[in-house]
PDB file of C-alpha atoms and ligand atoms in Angstrom:
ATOM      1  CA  UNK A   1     -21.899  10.348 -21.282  1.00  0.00           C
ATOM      2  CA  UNK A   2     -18.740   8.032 -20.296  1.00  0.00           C
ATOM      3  CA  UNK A   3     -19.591   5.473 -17.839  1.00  0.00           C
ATOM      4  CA  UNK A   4     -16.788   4.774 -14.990  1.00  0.00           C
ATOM      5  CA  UNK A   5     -16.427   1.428 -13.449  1.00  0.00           C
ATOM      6  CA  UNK A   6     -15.952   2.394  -9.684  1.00  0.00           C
ATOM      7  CA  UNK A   7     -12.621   0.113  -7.652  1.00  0.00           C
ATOM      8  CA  UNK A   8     -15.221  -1.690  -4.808  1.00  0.00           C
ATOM      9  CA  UNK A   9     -12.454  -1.858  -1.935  1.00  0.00           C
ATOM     10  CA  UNK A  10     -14.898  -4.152  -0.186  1.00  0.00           C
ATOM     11  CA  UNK A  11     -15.356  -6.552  -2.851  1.00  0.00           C
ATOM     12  CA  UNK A  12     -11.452  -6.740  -3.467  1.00  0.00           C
ATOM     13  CA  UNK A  13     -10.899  -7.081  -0.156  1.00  0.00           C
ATOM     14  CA  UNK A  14     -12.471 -10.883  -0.120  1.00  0.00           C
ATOM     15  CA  UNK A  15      -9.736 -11.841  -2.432  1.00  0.00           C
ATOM     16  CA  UNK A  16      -6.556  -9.111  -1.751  1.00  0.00           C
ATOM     17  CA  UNK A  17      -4.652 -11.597  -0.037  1.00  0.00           C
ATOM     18  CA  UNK A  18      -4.164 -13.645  -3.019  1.00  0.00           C
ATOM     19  CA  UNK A  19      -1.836 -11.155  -3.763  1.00  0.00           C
ATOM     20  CA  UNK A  20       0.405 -12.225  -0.605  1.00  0.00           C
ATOM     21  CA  UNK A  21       0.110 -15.672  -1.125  1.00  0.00           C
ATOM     22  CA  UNK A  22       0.715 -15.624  -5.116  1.00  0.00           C
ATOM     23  CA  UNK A  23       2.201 -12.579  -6.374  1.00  0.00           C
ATOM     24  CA  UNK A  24       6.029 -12.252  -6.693  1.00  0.00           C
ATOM     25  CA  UNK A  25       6.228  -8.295  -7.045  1.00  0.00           C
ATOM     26  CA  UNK A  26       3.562  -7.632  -4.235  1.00  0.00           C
ATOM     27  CA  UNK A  27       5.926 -10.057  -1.935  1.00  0.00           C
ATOM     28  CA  UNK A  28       8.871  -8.686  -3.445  1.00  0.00           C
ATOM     29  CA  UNK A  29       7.381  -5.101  -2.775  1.00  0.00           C
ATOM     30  CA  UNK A  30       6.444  -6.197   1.152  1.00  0.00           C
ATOM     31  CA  UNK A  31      10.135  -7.376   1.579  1.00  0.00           C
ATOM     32  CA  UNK A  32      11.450  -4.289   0.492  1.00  0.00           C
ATOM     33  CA  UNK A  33       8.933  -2.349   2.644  1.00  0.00           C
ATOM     34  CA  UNK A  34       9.662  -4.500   5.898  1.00  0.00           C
ATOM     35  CA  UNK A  35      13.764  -4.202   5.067  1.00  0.00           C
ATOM     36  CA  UNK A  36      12.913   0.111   5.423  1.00  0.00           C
ATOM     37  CA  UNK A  37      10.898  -0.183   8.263  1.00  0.00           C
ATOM     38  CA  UNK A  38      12.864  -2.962  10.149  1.00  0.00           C
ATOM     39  CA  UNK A  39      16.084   0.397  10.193  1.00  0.00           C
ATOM     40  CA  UNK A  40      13.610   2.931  12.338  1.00  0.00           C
ATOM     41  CA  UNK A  41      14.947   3.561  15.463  1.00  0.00           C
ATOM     42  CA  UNK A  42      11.729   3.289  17.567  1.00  0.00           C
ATOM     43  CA  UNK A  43      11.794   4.241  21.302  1.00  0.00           C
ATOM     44  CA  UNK A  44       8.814   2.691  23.748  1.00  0.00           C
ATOM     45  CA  UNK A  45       6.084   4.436  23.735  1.00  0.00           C
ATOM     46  CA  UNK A  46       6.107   5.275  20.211  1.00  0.00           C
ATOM     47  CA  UNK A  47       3.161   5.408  17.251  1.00  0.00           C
ATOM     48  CA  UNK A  48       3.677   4.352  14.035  1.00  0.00           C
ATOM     49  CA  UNK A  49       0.929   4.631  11.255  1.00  0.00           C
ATOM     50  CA  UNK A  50      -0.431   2.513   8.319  1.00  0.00           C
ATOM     51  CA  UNK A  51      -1.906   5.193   6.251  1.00  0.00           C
ATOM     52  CA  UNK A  52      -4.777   2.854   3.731  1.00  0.00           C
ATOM     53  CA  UNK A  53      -3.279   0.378   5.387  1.00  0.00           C
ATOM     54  CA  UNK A  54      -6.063  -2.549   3.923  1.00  0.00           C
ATOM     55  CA  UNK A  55      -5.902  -6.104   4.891  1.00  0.00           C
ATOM     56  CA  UNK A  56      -2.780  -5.298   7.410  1.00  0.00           C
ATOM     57  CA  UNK A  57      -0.192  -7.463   5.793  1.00  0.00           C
ATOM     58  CA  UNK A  58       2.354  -4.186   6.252  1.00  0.00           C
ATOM     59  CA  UNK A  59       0.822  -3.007   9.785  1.00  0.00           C
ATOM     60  CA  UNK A  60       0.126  -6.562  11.636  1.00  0.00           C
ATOM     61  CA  UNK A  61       3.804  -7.151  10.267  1.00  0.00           C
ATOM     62  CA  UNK A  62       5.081  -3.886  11.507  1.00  0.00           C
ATOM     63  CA  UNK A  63       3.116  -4.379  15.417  1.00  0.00           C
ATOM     64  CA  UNK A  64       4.984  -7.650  14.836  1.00  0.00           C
ATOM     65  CA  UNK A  65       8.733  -6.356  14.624  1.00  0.00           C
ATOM     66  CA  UNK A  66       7.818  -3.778  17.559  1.00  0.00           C
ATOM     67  CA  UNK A  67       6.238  -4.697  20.504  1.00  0.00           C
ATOM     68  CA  UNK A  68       6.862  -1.333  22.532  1.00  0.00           C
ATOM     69  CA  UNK A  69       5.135   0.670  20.343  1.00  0.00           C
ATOM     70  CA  UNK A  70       1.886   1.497  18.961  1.00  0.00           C
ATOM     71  CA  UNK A  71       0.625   0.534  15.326  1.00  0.00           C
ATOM     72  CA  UNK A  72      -2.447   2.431  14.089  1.00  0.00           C
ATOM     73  CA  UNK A  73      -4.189   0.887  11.358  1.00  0.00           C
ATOM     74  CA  UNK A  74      -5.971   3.136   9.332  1.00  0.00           C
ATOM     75  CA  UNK A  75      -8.512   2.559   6.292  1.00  0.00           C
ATOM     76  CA  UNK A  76     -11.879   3.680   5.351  1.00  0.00           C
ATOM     77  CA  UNK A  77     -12.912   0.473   3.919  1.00  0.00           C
ATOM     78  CA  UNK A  78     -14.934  -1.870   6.069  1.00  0.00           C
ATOM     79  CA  UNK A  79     -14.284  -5.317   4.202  1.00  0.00           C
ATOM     80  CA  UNK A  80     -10.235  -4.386   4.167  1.00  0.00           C
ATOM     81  CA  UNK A  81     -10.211  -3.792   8.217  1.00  0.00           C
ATOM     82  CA  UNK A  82     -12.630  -6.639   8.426  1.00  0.00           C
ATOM     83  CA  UNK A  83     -10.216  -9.513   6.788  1.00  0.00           C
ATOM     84  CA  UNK A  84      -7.411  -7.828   9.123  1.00  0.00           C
ATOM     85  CA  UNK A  85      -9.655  -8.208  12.246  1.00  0.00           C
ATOM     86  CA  UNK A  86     -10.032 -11.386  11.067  1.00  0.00           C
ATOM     87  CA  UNK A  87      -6.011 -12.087  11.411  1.00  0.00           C
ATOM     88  CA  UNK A  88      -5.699 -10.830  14.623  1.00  0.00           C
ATOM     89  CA  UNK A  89      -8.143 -12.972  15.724  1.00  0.00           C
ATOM     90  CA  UNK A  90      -5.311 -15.720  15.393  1.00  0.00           C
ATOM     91  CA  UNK A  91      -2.694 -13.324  16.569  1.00  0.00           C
ATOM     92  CA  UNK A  92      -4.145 -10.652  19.011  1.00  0.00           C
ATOM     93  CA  UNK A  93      -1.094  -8.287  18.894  1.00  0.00           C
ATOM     94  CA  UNK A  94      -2.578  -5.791  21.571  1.00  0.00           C
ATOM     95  CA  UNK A  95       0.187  -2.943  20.515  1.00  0.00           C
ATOM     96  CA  UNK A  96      -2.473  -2.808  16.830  1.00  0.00           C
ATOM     97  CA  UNK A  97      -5.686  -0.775  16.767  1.00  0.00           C
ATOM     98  CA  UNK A  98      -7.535  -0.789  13.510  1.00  0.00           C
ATOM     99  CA  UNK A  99      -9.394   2.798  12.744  1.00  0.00           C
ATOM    100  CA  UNK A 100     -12.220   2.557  10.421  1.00  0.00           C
ATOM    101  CA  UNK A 101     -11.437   6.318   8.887  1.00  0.00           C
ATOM    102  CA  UNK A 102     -11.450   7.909   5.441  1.00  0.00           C
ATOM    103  CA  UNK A 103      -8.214   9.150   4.736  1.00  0.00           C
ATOM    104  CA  UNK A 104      -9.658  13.139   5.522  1.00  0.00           C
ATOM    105  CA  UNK A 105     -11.345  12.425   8.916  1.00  0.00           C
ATOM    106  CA  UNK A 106      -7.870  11.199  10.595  1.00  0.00           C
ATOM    107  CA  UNK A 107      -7.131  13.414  13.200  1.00  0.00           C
ATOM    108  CA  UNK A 108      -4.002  13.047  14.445  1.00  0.00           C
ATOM    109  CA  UNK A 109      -1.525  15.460  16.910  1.00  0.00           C
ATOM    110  CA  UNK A 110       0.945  17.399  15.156  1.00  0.00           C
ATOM    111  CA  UNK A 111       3.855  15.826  15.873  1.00  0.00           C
ATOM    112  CA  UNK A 112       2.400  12.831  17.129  1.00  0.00           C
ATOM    113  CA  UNK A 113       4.015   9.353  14.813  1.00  0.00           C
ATOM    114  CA  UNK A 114       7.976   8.675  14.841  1.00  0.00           C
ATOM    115  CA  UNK A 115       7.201   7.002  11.046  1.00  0.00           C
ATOM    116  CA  UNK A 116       4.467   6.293   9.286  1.00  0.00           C
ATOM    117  CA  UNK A 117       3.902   3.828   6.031  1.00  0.00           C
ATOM    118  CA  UNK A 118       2.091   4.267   3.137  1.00  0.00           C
ATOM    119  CA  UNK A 119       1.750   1.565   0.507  1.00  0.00           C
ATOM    120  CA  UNK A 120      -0.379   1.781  -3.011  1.00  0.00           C
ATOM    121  CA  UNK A 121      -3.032   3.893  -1.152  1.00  0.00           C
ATOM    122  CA  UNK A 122      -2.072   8.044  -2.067  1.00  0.00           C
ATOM    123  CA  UNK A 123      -3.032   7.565  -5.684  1.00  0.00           C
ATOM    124  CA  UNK A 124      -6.711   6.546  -4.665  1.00  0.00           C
ATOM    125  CA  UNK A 125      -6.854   8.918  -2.137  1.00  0.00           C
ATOM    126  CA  UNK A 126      -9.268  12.301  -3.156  1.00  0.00           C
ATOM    127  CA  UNK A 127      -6.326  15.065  -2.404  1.00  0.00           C
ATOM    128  CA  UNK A 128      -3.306  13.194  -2.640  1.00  0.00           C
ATOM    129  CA  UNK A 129      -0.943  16.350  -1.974  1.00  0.00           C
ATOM    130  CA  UNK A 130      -3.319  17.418   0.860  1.00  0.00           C
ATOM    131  CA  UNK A 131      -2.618  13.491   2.572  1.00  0.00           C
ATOM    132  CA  UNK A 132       1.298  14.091   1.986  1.00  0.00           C
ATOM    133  CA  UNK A 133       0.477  17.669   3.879  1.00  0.00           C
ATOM    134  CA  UNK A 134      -1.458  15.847   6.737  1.00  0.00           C
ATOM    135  CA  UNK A 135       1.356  13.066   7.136  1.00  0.00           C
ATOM    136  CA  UNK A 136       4.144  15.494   7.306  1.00  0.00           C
ATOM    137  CA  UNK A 137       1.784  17.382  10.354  1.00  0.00           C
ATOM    138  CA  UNK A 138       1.544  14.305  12.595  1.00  0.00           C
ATOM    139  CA  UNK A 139       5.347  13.343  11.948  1.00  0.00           C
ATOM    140  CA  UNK A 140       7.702  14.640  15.109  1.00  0.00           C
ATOM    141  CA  UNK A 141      10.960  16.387  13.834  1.00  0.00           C
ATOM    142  CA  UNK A 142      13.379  13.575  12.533  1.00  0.00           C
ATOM    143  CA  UNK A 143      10.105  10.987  11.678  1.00  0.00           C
ATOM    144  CA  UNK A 144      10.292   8.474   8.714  1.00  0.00           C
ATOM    145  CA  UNK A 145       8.159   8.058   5.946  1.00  0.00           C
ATOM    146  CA  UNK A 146       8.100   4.535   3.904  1.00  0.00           C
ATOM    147  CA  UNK A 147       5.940   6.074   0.843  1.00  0.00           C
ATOM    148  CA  UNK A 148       5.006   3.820  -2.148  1.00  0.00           C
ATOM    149  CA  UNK A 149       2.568   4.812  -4.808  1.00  0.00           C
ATOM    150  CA  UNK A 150       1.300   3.357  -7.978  1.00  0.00           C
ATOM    151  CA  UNK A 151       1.829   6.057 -10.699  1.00  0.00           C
ATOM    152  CA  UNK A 152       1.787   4.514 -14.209  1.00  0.00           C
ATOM    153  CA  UNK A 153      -1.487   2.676 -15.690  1.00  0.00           C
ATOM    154  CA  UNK A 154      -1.880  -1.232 -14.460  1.00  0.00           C
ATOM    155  CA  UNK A 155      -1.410  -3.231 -17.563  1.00  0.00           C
ATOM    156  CA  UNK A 156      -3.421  -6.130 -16.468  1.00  0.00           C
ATOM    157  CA  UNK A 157      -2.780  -8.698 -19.465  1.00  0.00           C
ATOM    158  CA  UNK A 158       0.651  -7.882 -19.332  1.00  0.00           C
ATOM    159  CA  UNK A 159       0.702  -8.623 -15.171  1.00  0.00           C
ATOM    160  CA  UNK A 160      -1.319 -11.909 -15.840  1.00  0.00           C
ATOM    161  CA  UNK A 161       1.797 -13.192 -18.137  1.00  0.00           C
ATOM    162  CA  UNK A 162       4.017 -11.959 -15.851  1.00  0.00           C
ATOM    163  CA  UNK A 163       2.206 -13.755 -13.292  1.00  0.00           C
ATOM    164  CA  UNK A 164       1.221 -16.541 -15.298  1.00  0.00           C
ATOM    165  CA  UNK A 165       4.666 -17.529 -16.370  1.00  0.00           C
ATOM    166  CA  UNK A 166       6.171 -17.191 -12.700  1.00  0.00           C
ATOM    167  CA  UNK A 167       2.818 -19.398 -11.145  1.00  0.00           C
ATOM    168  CA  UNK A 168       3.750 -22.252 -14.636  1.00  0.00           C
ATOM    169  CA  UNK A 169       7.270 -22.487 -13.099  1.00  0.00           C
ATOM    170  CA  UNK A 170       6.270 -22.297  -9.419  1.00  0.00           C
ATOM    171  CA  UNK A 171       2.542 -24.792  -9.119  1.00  0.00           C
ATOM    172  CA  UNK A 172       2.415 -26.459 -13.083  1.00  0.00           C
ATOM    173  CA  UNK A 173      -0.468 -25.736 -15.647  1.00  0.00           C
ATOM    174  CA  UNK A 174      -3.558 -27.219 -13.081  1.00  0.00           C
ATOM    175  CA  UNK A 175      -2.781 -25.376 -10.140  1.00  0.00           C
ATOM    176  CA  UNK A 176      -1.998 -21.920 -12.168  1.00  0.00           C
ATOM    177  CA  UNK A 177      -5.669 -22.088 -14.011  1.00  0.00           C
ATOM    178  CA  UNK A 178      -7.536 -23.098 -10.724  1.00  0.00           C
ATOM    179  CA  UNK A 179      -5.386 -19.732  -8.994  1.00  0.00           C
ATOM    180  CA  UNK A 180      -6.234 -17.479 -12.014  1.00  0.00           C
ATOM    181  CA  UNK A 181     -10.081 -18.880 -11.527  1.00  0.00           C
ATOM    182  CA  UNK A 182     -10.101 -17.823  -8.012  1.00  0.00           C
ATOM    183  CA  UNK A 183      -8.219 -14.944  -8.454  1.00  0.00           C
ATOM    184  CA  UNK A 184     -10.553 -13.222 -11.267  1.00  0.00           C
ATOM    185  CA  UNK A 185     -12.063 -10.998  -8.944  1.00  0.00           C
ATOM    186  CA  UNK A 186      -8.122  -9.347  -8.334  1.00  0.00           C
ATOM    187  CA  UNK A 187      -7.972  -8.903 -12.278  1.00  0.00           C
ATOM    188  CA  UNK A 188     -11.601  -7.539 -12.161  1.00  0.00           C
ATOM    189  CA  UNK A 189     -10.761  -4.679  -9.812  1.00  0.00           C
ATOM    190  CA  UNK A 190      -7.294  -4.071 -10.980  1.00  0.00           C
ATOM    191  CA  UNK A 191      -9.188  -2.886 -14.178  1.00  0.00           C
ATOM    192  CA  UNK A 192     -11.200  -0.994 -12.629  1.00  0.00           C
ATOM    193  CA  UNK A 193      -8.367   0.586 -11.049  1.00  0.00           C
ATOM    194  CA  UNK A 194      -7.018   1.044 -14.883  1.00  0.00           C
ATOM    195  CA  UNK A 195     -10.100   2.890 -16.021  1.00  0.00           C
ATOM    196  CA  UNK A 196     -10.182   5.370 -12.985  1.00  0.00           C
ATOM    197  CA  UNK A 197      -6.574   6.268 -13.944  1.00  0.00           C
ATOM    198  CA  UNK A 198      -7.792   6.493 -17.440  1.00  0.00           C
ATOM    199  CA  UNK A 199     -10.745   8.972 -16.867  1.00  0.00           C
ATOM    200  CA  UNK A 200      -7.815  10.742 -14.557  1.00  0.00           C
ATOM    201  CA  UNK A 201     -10.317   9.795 -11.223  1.00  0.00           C
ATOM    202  CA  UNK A 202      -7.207   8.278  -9.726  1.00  0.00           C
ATOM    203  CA  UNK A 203      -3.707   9.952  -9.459  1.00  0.00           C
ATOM    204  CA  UNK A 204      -0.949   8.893 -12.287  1.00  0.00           C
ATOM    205  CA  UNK A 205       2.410  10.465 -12.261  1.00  0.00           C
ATOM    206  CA  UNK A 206       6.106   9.756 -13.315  1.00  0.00           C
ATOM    207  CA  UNK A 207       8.534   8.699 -10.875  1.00  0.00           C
ATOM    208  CA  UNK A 208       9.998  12.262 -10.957  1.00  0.00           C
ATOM    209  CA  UNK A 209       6.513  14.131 -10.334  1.00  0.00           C
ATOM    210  CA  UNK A 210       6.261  11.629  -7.086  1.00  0.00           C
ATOM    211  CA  UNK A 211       9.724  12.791  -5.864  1.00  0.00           C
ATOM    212  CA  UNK A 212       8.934  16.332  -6.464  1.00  0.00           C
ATOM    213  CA  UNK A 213       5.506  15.954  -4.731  1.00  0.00           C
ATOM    214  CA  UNK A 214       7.044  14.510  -1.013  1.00  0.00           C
ATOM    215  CA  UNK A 215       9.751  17.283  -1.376  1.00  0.00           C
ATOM    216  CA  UNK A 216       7.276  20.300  -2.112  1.00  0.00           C
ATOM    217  CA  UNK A 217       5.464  18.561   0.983  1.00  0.00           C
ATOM    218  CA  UNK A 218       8.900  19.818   2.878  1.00  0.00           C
ATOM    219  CA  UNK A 219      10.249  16.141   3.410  1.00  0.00           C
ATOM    220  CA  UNK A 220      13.664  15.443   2.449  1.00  0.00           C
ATOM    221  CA  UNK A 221      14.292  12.471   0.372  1.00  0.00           C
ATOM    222  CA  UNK A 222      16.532   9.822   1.832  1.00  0.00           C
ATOM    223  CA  UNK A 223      15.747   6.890  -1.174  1.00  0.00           C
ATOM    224  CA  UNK A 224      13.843   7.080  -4.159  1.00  0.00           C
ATOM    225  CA  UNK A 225      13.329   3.936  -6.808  1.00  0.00           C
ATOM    226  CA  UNK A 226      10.684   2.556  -9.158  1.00  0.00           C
ATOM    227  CA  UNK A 227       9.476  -0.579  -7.886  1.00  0.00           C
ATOM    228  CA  UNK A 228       6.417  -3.391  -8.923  1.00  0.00           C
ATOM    229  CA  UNK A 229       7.808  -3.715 -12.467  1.00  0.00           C
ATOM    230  CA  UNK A 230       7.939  -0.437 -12.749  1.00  0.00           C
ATOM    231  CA  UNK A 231       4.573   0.687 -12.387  1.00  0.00           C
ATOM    232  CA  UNK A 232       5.377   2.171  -8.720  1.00  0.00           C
ATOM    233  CA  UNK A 233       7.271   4.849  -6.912  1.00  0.00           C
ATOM    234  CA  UNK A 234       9.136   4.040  -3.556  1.00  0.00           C
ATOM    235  CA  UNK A 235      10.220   7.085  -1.455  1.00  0.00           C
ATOM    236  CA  UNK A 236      11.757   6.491   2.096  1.00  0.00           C
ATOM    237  CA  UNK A 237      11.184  10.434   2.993  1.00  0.00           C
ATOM    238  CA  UNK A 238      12.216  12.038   6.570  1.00  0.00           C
ATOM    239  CA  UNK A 239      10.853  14.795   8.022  1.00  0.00           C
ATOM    240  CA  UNK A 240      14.027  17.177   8.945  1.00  0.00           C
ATOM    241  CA  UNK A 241      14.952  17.461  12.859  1.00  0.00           C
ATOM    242  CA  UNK A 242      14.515  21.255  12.959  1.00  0.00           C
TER     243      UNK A 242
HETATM  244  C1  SAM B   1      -4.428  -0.926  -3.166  1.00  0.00           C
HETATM  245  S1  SAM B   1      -5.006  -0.965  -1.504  1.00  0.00           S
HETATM  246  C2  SAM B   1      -3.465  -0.990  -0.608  1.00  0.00           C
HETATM  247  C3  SAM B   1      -3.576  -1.699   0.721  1.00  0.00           C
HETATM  248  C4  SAM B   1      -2.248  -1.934   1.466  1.00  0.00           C
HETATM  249  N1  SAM B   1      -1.558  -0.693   1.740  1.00  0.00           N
HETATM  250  C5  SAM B   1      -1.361  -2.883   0.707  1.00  0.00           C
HETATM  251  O1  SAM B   1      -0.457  -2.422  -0.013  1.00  0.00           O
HETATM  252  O2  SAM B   1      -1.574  -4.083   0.817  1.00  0.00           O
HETATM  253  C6  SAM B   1      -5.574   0.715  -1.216  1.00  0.00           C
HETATM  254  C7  SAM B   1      -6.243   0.880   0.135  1.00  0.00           C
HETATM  255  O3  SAM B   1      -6.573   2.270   0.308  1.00  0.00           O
HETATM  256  C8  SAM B   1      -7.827   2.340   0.996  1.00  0.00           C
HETATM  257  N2  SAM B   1      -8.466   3.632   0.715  1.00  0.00           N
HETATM  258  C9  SAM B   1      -8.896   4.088  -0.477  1.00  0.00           C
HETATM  259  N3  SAM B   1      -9.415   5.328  -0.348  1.00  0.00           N
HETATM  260  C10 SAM B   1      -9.324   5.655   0.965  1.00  0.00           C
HETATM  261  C11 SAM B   1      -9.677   6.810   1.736  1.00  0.00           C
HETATM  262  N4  SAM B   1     -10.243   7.870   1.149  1.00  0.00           N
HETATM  263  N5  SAM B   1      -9.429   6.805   3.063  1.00  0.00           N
HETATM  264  C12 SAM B   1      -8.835   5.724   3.653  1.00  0.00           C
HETATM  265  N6  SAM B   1      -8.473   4.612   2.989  1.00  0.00           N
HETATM  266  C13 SAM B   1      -8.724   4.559   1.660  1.00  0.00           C
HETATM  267  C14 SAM B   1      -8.621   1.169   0.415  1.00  0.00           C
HETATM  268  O4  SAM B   1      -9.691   0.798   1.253  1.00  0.00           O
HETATM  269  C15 SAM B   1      -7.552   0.109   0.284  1.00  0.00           C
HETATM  270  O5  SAM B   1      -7.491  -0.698   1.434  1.00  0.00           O
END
């Protein structure tokens, strides 16, 4: 029988923000996010969604840029929503709520976000295609989707060069081993990330098959690039007016 080393969200979630303070592509990646969202015409009043939204650096960021409207925060995992309660302790931001909710117990209004985000979370989720249903439900006529998804296997030695050379350049040799010693945990569940692919547990797909997935869903696709060397899929998708 195969074993299958299980992603622990919670256990990640202690060190995830390494990724924000030391990864190029994953700021790189939040840039490009915030430069889509930062375009959405947003009335007051309005809700916006981070759908596996994790430690908040896209939804505190996005409750940030608008004030008038709501930001729901939504993951299932309690150490992710934990180190993001943690943030807002520093920054209150009342226009955030964080919802403690597996991705198939969200119950939304049809109708009811003007644009919702997305980012590395569909390919973990059980029913991807089902999710991509659900979101295009609670979008009104005319809402935005920012959708980013991890398709192709993590390599995680060849990240670690990748990372290793840029961290060299950017701290020296001392500073780059002491971040790679603290930062084990991130390579840790990145390959257990790798093995679900693997054993087909989480969803893999080419750029193409991600495209074609958000347009069976009935959204029509405004952008569509790789992005995070490759390994991802970005999508800004709109649900039409009528
Ligand atoms: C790779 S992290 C991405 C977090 C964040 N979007 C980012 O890019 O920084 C994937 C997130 O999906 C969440 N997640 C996984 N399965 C879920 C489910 N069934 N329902 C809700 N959230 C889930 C995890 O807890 C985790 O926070």
């Amino acid at each position: 029988m195969q074993s299958t080393t299980t992603v622990s969200w919670n256990t990640y979630a202690q060190k995830y923000d390494m990724l924000l303070a030391f990864n190029p592509f994953y700021q790189q990646l939040q840039q490009e996010v915030m430069d889509q969202v930062k375009q959405w015409k947003i009335r007051p009043g309005d809700t916006l969604a981070d759908i596996g939204a994790g430690t908040g650096n896209y939804s505190l960021a996005m409750a940030h840029h608008f004030p008038m409207a709501s930001v729901l925060h939504i993951d299932q995992d309690a150490g992710m929503n934990a180190v993001t309660a943690q943030k807002k302790m520093v920054d209150p931001l009342p226009n955030h709520k964080i919802l403690s909710l597996g991705v198939d117990k969200i119950q939304l209004e049809s109708a009811s976000l003007r644009a919702l985000i997305s980012i590395h979370a569909l390919y973990t989720f059980p029913d991807p295609s089902q999710v991509l249903r659900d979101m295009y439900d609670w979008l009104e006529p005319g809402g935005k989707a920012v959708l980013v998804d991890a398709g192709r296997m993590v390599k995680v030695f060849d990240w670690q060069r990748a990372l290793g050379w840029h961290l060299l350049r950017q701290y020296g040799l001392r500073k780059t081993l002491e971040i790679f010693k603290e930062g084990k945990e991130v390579s840790r569940q990145n390959a257990y990330i790798r093995d679900m692919q693997e054993k087909g547990i989480f969803w893999t797909h080419s750029h193409e098959e991600f495209c074609q997935a958000v347009r069976d869903t009935g959204f029509e696709i405004e952008l569509s690039k790789t992005c995070f060397r490759g390994i991802s899929d970005f999508v800004v998708a709109r649900k039409p007016a009528s």
